[in-house]
Coordinates of C-alpha atoms in Angstrom, one line a residue:
M3 CA 26.7 8.5 -65.3
G4 CA 28.2 7.3 -62.2
K5 CA 31.5 6.5 -63.9
Q6 CA 31.6 10.0 -65.6
G7 CA 30.9 11.6 -62.2
N8 CA 33.9 9.7 -60.7
Q9 CA 36.0 11.0 -63.6
H10 CA 35.1 14.6 -62.9
S11 CA 35.7 14.3 -59.1
F12 CA 39.0 12.7 -59.8
L13 CA 40.0 15.5 -62.2
R14 CA 38.7 18.0 -59.5
M15 CA 41.0 16.4 -56.9
I16 CA 44.0 16.6 -59.3
I17 CA 43.3 20.5 -59.8
L18 CA 43.0 20.9 -56.0
V19 CA 46.1 19.1 -55.1
S20 CA 48.4 20.4 -57.8
T21 CA 47.3 24.0 -57.3
F22 CA 48.7 23.9 -53.7
G23 CA 51.9 24.8 -55.5
G24 CA 50.3 28.0 -56.6
L25 CA 49.1 28.6 -53.0
L26 CA 52.7 28.4 -51.8
F27 CA 53.9 30.6 -54.6
G28 CA 51.5 33.3 -53.5
Y29 CA 52.1 33.0 -49.8
D30 CA 55.9 33.0 -50.1
T31 CA 55.9 36.0 -52.4
G32 CA 53.4 37.9 -50.1
V33 CA 54.6 37.0 -46.6
I34 CA 57.8 39.1 -46.7
N35 CA 55.7 42.3 -47.0
G36 CA 54.7 42.0 -43.3
A37 CA 57.6 40.0 -41.9
L38 CA 60.4 42.3 -43.1
P39 CA 60.0 45.1 -40.7
Y40 CA 60.2 42.8 -37.7
M41 CA 63.1 40.7 -38.9
S42 CA 65.0 44.0 -39.7
E43 CA 65.3 44.9 -36.0
S44 CA 68.7 45.3 -34.5
D45 CA 68.1 42.4 -31.9
Q46 CA 66.9 40.2 -34.8
L47 CA 68.7 40.0 -38.3
N48 CA 69.7 43.6 -38.0
L49 CA 68.9 44.4 -41.8
N50 CA 69.8 47.7 -43.3
S51 CA 68.0 48.9 -46.5
F52 CA 70.5 47.0 -48.8
T53 CA 70.1 43.7 -47.0
Q54 CA 66.3 44.2 -46.8
G55 CA 66.4 44.5 -50.7
L56 CA 68.6 41.3 -50.9
V57 CA 66.1 39.4 -48.5
T58 CA 63.1 40.4 -50.7
S59 CA 64.6 39.9 -54.1
A60 CA 66.6 36.8 -53.2
L61 CA 63.4 34.7 -53.7
L62 CA 62.7 36.4 -57.1
F63 CA 66.3 35.8 -58.3
G64 CA 66.0 32.1 -57.2
A65 CA 62.7 31.9 -58.9
A66 CA 64.2 32.9 -62.3
F67 CA 66.6 30.0 -62.1
G68 CA 63.9 27.7 -60.6
A69 CA 61.8 28.2 -63.6
V70 CA 64.6 27.0 -66.1
I71 CA 65.6 24.0 -63.8
G72 CA 61.9 23.1 -63.1
G73 CA 61.1 23.1 -66.8
R74 CA 64.0 20.7 -67.6
L75 CA 63.3 18.5 -64.6
A76 CA 59.6 18.3 -65.7
D77 CA 60.7 17.1 -69.1
Y78 CA 63.2 14.5 -67.8
N79 CA 61.5 13.2 -64.7
G80 CA 57.8 13.9 -65.3
R81 CA 55.5 16.7 -64.2
R82 CA 54.2 14.8 -61.0
K83 CA 57.7 13.8 -59.6
T84 CA 59.0 17.3 -60.2
I85 CA 56.1 18.8 -58.2
L86 CA 57.0 16.2 -55.4
Y87 CA 60.5 17.4 -55.3
L88 CA 59.3 20.9 -55.2
A89 CA 57.0 20.2 -52.2
I90 CA 60.1 18.9 -50.3
L91 CA 62.1 22.1 -51.2
F92 CA 59.2 24.3 -50.2
F93 CA 59.1 22.8 -46.8
V94 CA 62.9 22.6 -46.0
S95 CA 63.6 26.1 -47.3
T96 CA 60.5 27.5 -45.3
I97 CA 61.8 25.9 -42.1
G98 CA 65.3 27.3 -43.0
C99 CA 63.9 30.9 -43.3
T100 CA 62.0 30.5 -40.0
I101 CA 65.1 29.4 -38.0
S102 CA 67.6 31.7 -39.8
P103 CA 70.2 33.0 -37.2
N104 CA 71.5 35.8 -39.5
A105 CA 70.9 37.7 -42.8
A106 CA 73.2 35.5 -44.8
V107 CA 71.3 32.3 -44.0
M108 CA 68.0 34.0 -44.6
I109 CA 69.1 35.2 -48.0
L110 CA 70.3 31.7 -48.9
C111 CA 67.1 30.1 -47.7
R112 CA 65.0 32.7 -49.5
F113 CA 67.1 31.9 -52.7
L114 CA 66.2 28.2 -52.3
L115 CA 62.5 29.0 -51.6
G116 CA 62.8 31.0 -54.9
L117 CA 64.0 27.8 -56.7
A118 CA 60.7 26.2 -55.5
V119 CA 58.5 29.0 -56.4
G120 CA 59.9 29.3 -59.9
G121 CA 59.8 25.6 -60.5
A122 CA 56.1 25.6 -59.4
S123 CA 55.3 28.6 -61.6
V124 CA 56.4 26.5 -64.6
T125 CA 55.4 23.0 -63.7
V126 CA 52.0 23.3 -62.2
P127 CA 50.4 25.3 -65.2
T128 CA 52.0 22.8 -67.5
Y129 CA 50.6 19.7 -65.7
L130 CA 47.2 21.3 -65.5
A131 CA 47.2 22.1 -69.2
E132 CA 48.2 18.5 -70.1
M133 CA 45.5 17.0 -67.9
S134 CA 42.6 19.2 -69.0
P135 CA 40.2 18.7 -71.8
A136 CA 40.4 21.4 -74.4
E137 CA 37.1 23.0 -73.8
S138 CA 37.8 23.6 -70.1
R139 CA 41.6 24.1 -70.2
G140 CA 41.3 27.9 -69.6
K141 CA 39.2 27.3 -66.4
M142 CA 41.5 24.6 -65.0
V143 CA 44.8 26.3 -65.8
T144 CA 43.6 29.5 -64.2
Q145 CA 42.6 27.8 -60.9
N146 CA 46.4 28.0 -60.3
E147 CA 46.3 31.8 -60.7
L148 CA 43.3 31.8 -58.2
M149 CA 45.4 29.9 -55.7
I150 CA 48.3 32.2 -56.1
V151 CA 46.2 35.4 -55.3
T152 CA 44.6 33.4 -52.4
G153 CA 48.1 32.6 -51.1
Q154 CA 49.0 36.3 -51.2
L155 CA 45.7 37.3 -49.4
L156 CA 46.4 34.7 -46.8
A157 CA 49.9 36.1 -46.3
F158 CA 48.5 39.7 -46.0
T159 CA 45.8 38.5 -43.5
F160 CA 48.2 36.4 -41.4
N161 CA 50.7 39.1 -41.3
A162 CA 48.1 41.6 -40.0
I163 CA 46.6 39.1 -37.5
I164 CA 50.0 37.9 -36.1
G165 CA 51.4 41.5 -36.1
N166 CA 48.5 42.8 -34.0
M167 CA 48.5 39.9 -31.7
L168 CA 52.2 39.4 -31.2
G169 CA 53.7 42.6 -32.2
E170 CA 55.4 43.1 -28.9
N171 CA 57.2 39.9 -29.4
P172 CA 60.6 40.4 -31.2
H173 CA 60.4 37.0 -32.8
V174 CA 56.9 37.7 -34.4
W175 CA 58.3 37.1 -38.0
R176 CA 59.2 33.6 -37.0
Y177 CA 55.5 33.0 -36.5
M178 CA 54.5 34.4 -40.0
L179 CA 57.0 32.4 -42.1
P180 CA 56.4 28.7 -41.0
I181 CA 52.7 28.8 -42.0
A182 CA 53.8 28.1 -45.6
A183 CA 55.2 24.7 -44.5
I184 CA 51.5 23.4 -44.1
P185 CA 50.5 23.7 -47.7
A186 CA 53.8 22.1 -48.6
V187 CA 52.9 19.0 -46.6
F188 CA 49.4 18.8 -48.4
L189 CA 51.0 19.3 -51.8
F190 CA 53.5 16.4 -51.2
F191 CA 51.0 13.8 -49.8
G192 CA 48.4 14.9 -52.4
M193 CA 50.8 14.4 -55.4
L194 CA 51.4 10.9 -54.2
R195 CA 47.7 10.0 -55.1
V196 CA 47.5 11.6 -58.6
P197 CA 48.8 10.4 -61.9
E198 CA 51.4 11.5 -64.3
S199 CA 50.6 13.7 -67.3
P200 CA 49.4 11.4 -70.3
R201 CA 51.2 13.7 -72.7
W202 CA 54.6 13.1 -70.8
L203 CA 54.0 9.4 -70.6
V204 CA 53.5 9.3 -74.4
S205 CA 56.8 11.2 -74.8
K206 CA 58.5 8.4 -72.9
G207 CA 56.8 5.5 -74.9
K208 CA 54.5 4.7 -72.1
N209 CA 51.3 4.8 -74.3
N210 CA 49.3 2.0 -72.3
E211 CA 49.9 3.9 -69.1
A212 CA 48.9 7.2 -70.7
L213 CA 45.6 5.5 -71.9
T214 CA 44.9 4.3 -68.4
V215 CA 45.4 7.8 -67.1
L216 CA 43.1 9.4 -69.7
Q217 CA 40.3 6.8 -69.0
K218 CA 40.4 8.0 -65.3
I219 CA 39.7 11.5 -66.4
R220 CA 37.8 11.3 -69.7
E221 CA 35.0 9.0 -71.0
S222 CA 36.3 5.9 -72.8
K223 CA 35.7 6.9 -76.4
R224 CA 37.3 10.3 -75.9
A225 CA 40.2 9.0 -74.0
K226 CA 41.1 6.8 -77.0
S227 CA 40.8 9.6 -79.6
E228 CA 42.8 11.9 -77.4
L229 CA 45.5 9.4 -77.1
K230 CA 45.7 9.1 -80.9
E231 CA 46.0 12.9 -81.2
I232 CA 48.8 13.0 -78.6
E233 CA 50.6 10.1 -80.4
S234 CA 50.2 11.7 -83.6
A235 CA 51.6 15.0 -82.5
Y236 CA 54.5 13.2 -80.7
E237 CA 55.5 11.1 -83.8
K238 CA 55.9 14.4 -85.8
E239 CA 58.1 15.8 -83.1
A240 CA 60.1 12.5 -82.6
K241 CA 62.1 13.3 -85.8
M242 CA 63.5 16.3 -84.0
E243 CA 66.4 15.9 -81.9
K244 CA 66.2 16.2 -78.0
A245 CA 64.8 19.5 -77.1
T246 CA 67.7 21.9 -76.4
F247 CA 68.5 25.7 -77.0
K248 CA 69.6 24.7 -80.5
D249 CA 66.0 24.2 -81.3
L250 CA 65.7 27.9 -81.2
T251 CA 67.3 28.0 -84.7
T252 CA 64.1 26.7 -86.2
P253 CA 62.0 29.8 -87.2
W254 CA 58.6 28.7 -85.9
V255 CA 60.1 27.6 -82.5
R256 CA 61.9 30.9 -82.2
R257 CA 58.7 32.7 -82.9
V258 CA 56.8 30.8 -80.3
V259 CA 59.4 31.4 -77.7
F260 CA 59.5 35.2 -78.7
L261 CA 55.8 35.2 -78.1
G262 CA 56.2 33.4 -74.7
I263 CA 58.8 36.0 -73.7
G264 CA 56.6 38.8 -74.8
I265 CA 53.6 37.5 -72.8
A266 CA 55.9 37.2 -69.7
V267 CA 57.3 40.6 -69.9
V268 CA 53.9 42.2 -70.6
Q269 CA 52.4 40.7 -67.4
Q270 CA 55.3 42.2 -65.3
I271 CA 55.8 45.6 -66.7
T272 CA 52.3 46.7 -65.7
G273 CA 54.0 47.2 -62.4
V274 CA 51.6 44.6 -60.6
N275 CA 54.3 43.4 -58.2
S276 CA 55.2 46.9 -57.1
I277 CA 51.7 46.9 -55.6
M278 CA 51.8 43.4 -54.3
Y279 CA 55.2 43.8 -52.6
Y280 CA 55.1 47.4 -51.6
G281 CA 51.3 48.1 -51.4
T282 CA 51.8 49.3 -47.8
E283 CA 54.6 51.6 -48.7
I284 CA 52.6 53.2 -51.6
L285 CA 49.7 53.8 -49.4
K286 CA 51.8 55.3 -46.7
D287 CA 53.5 57.5 -49.3
A288 CA 50.1 58.8 -50.3
G289 CA 49.2 59.8 -46.8
F290 CA 47.9 56.7 -44.7
Q291 CA 49.2 55.8 -41.3
T292 CA 50.8 52.3 -41.2
E293 CA 48.0 50.6 -39.5
A294 CA 45.5 51.9 -42.1
A295 CA 47.9 51.0 -45.0
L296 CA 48.0 47.4 -43.7
I297 CA 44.3 47.1 -43.7
G298 CA 44.3 48.7 -47.3
N299 CA 46.7 46.1 -48.4
I300 CA 44.3 43.3 -47.3
G301 CA 41.7 45.1 -49.5
N302 CA 44.2 44.7 -52.4
G303 CA 44.5 41.0 -51.7
V304 CA 40.6 40.7 -51.4
I305 CA 40.0 42.3 -54.9
S306 CA 42.8 40.2 -56.4
V307 CA 41.0 37.0 -55.4
L308 CA 37.4 38.3 -56.4
A309 CA 38.8 39.6 -59.7
T310 CA 40.5 36.3 -60.5
F311 CA 37.1 34.6 -60.1
V312 CA 35.7 36.9 -62.7
G313 CA 38.8 36.3 -64.9
I314 CA 38.2 32.5 -64.9
W315 CA 34.5 33.0 -65.7
L316 CA 35.5 35.5 -68.6
L317 CA 38.0 33.0 -70.1
G318 CA 35.1 30.7 -70.9
K319 CA 33.1 33.5 -72.8
V320 CA 35.8 35.7 -74.3
G321 CA 39.0 35.3 -76.4
R322 CA 42.4 35.5 -74.7
R323 CA 43.6 38.4 -77.0
P324 CA 40.7 40.9 -76.5
M325 CA 40.7 40.1 -72.7
L326 CA 44.5 40.8 -72.5
I327 CA 44.1 44.2 -74.5
T328 CA 41.3 45.2 -72.2
G329 CA 43.1 44.4 -69.1
L330 CA 46.2 46.4 -70.2
V331 CA 44.1 49.4 -71.1
G332 CA 42.5 49.3 -67.7
T333 CA 45.8 48.9 -65.8
T334 CA 47.6 51.7 -67.7
T335 CA 44.6 54.1 -67.3
A336 CA 44.6 53.3 -63.5
L337 CA 48.4 54.1 -63.2
L338 CA 48.0 57.2 -65.3
L339 CA 45.3 58.5 -63.0
I340 CA 47.4 57.7 -59.8
G341 CA 50.2 59.7 -61.3
I342 CA 48.0 62.7 -62.1
F343 CA 46.1 62.7 -59.0
S344 CA 49.3 62.4 -56.9
L345 CA 50.4 65.7 -58.4
V346 CA 46.9 67.5 -58.3
F347 CA 46.0 66.3 -54.7
E348 CA 49.4 66.3 -53.1
G349 CA 49.2 66.6 -49.4
S350 CA 45.4 66.5 -49.3
A351 CA 43.4 64.3 -47.0
A352 CA 41.7 62.8 -50.1
L353 CA 44.8 61.6 -51.9
P354 CA 45.3 58.3 -49.8
Y355 CA 41.8 57.2 -50.5
I356 CA 42.0 58.1 -54.2
V357 CA 45.2 56.1 -54.4
L358 CA 43.6 53.1 -52.6
A359 CA 40.6 53.2 -54.9
L360 CA 42.9 53.3 -58.0
T361 CA 45.1 50.5 -56.8
I362 CA 42.1 48.3 -56.3
T363 CA 40.9 49.3 -59.8
F364 CA 44.3 48.4 -61.2
L365 CA 44.3 45.0 -59.5
A366 CA 40.7 44.3 -60.8
F367 CA 42.0 44.6 -64.3
Q368 CA 45.3 42.8 -63.7
Q369 CA 44.0 39.8 -61.7
G370 CA 40.8 39.7 -63.7
A371 CA 42.2 39.7 -67.2
I372 CA 46.0 40.0 -67.5
S373 CA 47.3 37.4 -65.0
P374 CA 44.9 34.6 -65.9
V375 CA 45.6 35.0 -69.6
T376 CA 49.4 35.1 -69.1
W377 CA 49.7 31.8 -67.2
L378 CA 47.1 30.0 -69.5
M379 CA 48.8 31.2 -72.8
L380 CA 52.2 30.3 -71.4
S381 CA 51.0 26.8 -70.8
E382 CA 49.2 26.4 -74.2
I383 CA 51.6 27.8 -76.9
F384 CA 54.6 25.3 -76.6
P385 CA 54.7 21.9 -78.4
L386 CA 55.1 18.8 -76.2
R387 CA 58.8 18.1 -76.6
L388 CA 59.7 21.8 -76.1
R389 CA 57.0 22.6 -73.5
G390 CA 59.4 22.3 -70.4
L391 CA 62.3 24.2 -72.1
G392 CA 59.9 26.9 -73.6
M393 CA 58.1 27.5 -70.3
G394 CA 61.5 27.5 -68.5
V395 CA 62.9 30.2 -70.8
T396 CA 59.9 32.4 -70.8
V397 CA 59.2 32.2 -67.1
F398 CA 62.9 32.9 -66.5
C399 CA 62.3 36.2 -68.2
L400 CA 59.1 36.8 -66.2
W401 CA 61.0 36.3 -62.9
G402 CA 63.9 38.4 -64.2
I403 CA 61.6 41.3 -64.9
N404 CA 59.9 40.7 -61.6
F405 CA 63.3 40.8 -59.8
L406 CA 64.0 44.2 -61.5
V407 CA 60.8 45.7 -60.7
G408 CA 61.0 44.5 -57.0
L409 CA 64.6 45.8 -56.7
T410 CA 64.1 49.2 -58.4
F411 CA 60.6 50.3 -57.3
P412 CA 61.6 51.5 -53.9
V413 CA 64.5 53.2 -55.2
L414 CA 62.4 55.0 -57.9
L415 CA 59.7 55.8 -55.2
A416 CA 62.5 57.6 -53.0
S417 CA 64.3 59.3 -55.8
I418 CA 61.6 60.6 -58.3
G419 CA 58.4 60.3 -56.3
L420 CA 55.1 58.3 -56.6
S421 CA 53.6 60.1 -59.6
T422 CA 56.7 60.0 -61.8
T423 CA 57.3 56.4 -60.9
F424 CA 53.8 55.4 -62.1
F425 CA 54.2 57.5 -65.3
V426 CA 57.2 55.3 -66.2
F427 CA 54.9 52.2 -65.8
V428 CA 52.2 54.0 -67.9
V429 CA 54.8 54.3 -70.8
L430 CA 55.7 50.5 -70.4
G431 CA 52.0 49.8 -70.4
I432 CA 51.4 51.6 -73.8
G433 CA 54.3 49.5 -75.3
A434 CA 52.6 46.2 -73.9
I435 CA 49.2 47.1 -75.6
L436 CA 51.0 47.7 -79.0
F437 CA 53.0 44.4 -78.6
V438 CA 49.7 42.4 -77.9
K439 CA 47.8 44.0 -80.8
K440 CA 50.6 43.4 -83.3
F441 CA 52.0 39.9 -82.3
L442 CA 49.6 37.9 -80.1
P443 CA 47.5 35.0 -81.7
E444 CA 44.3 33.7 -80.3
T445 CA 44.3 30.2 -78.6
K446 CA 40.8 29.8 -77.3
G447 CA 39.0 26.7 -78.4
L448 CA 42.0 24.9 -80.0
T449 CA 43.6 21.7 -78.7
L450 CA 47.2 21.9 -77.9
E451 CA 48.0 19.8 -80.9
E452 CA 45.9 22.1 -83.3
L453 CA 47.8 25.1 -81.8
E454 CA 51.1 23.4 -82.6
Q455 CA 50.0 23.0 -86.2
R456 CA 49.0 26.6 -86.5
F457 CA 52.5 27.6 -85.3
R458 CA 54.3 25.1 -87.5
S459 CA 52.3 26.5 -90.5
Y460 CA 53.9 30.0 -89.9
D461 CA 57.2 28.6 -91.5
N462 CA 55.4 28.1 -94.7
E463 CA 53.5 31.4 -94.8
D464 CA 54.4 35.1 -95.1
A465 CA 55.3 36.6 -91.6
D466 CA 52.4 39.0 -92.0
V467 CA 50.1 36.1 -91.3
M468 CA 50.6 36.8 -87.7
N469 CA 48.5 39.8 -88.1
D470 CA 45.9 38.2 -90.3
N471 CA 42.5 38.3 -88.5
K472 CA 41.6 34.7 -89.5
I473 CA 44.2 33.2 -87.1
I474 CA 44.3 35.9 -84.5

């Protein structure tokens, strides 16, 4: 019993350490919300609306490329070593942003930070999925999602505290940014103490090392049977050439990548990041003063964290597919109501409170259902030798859509107004619901190897099998 307790505690340490990558992901995407107004001042970086957009979206642009590069690095060098490299990049680029003397250096450092964020968004969920036992994979992988929203909440909270305490100091933004260097240090030194993924070790022929790792995180009999499963799956894949984009010519691989891209796009077109990046602006547009909007923004961060706890609990009880559909129906309805009430109550004292209540409702569905399922399913659906490549391609698309939403949302808000902007997202939300209902399979309760067999079997069955309830 004592040995089993040690295995569980070691597994918990692996989760805690690796998900610092998620915390960095969240903090670095949230901190710009509060830092941007201060760094835009004429005696600081002197940003205009265009360069503000570049500073904000440079991270998202870098993240799209970081997702692809991170996926490939994770396949070649291992998941653990790649996360170590990312920790160094997080630290260096964070310090670079903090001491940036002008907009050009800031944009470059934000792009480099984006490479680290994108790499972490691929590598950390993959590592967690490969370390976790099948029955608790959902809970383990979504710990990363919890750390992402915790990082965003910390960013919103530190922005508000530092902004209120040091708001008169023109360099106040230089105190907001470097906080992200602290978890980067924890991530680096923590990853030195954890092992490599056993699935990656098998892919490199290091089967004895893989067994040693498994015995540290599983009871002995299970470790041996799981190693056999991994070896068996890898032997079947070994006949394939090295994973490249040419593998997309295989129909079942193409279908899995199509599903991955679909899942990634679905998560972004709900418009979640318009609220996470521009929540303060949305609340100001509805009628709040800036100070009240900043406090409301913290409320958005708090509900995101609480909803993620609920989402992690639900993943153990409910299938991925019904959870995703429920989340999409909830977010689309919340956006529809924001659009309607913005027209009906325009200019009224009640509108800002209605909009705040609905953005909180939106985030409860998004972070409690859609986001946990997204990152979990992306880490589950790809076979071992294609996992890095597949995650890279799909998360590239996720960050690409994120970049477009981040870039166009303020333009839409200024040109067509709050209500019409949200009606656009409602239409996209309806499309997302239809996609999930038609194409998405259920993955709950299956090992990664069993999932692969399901996907391979599609080549030998009629395409309509994707809609057959016995596998969905």
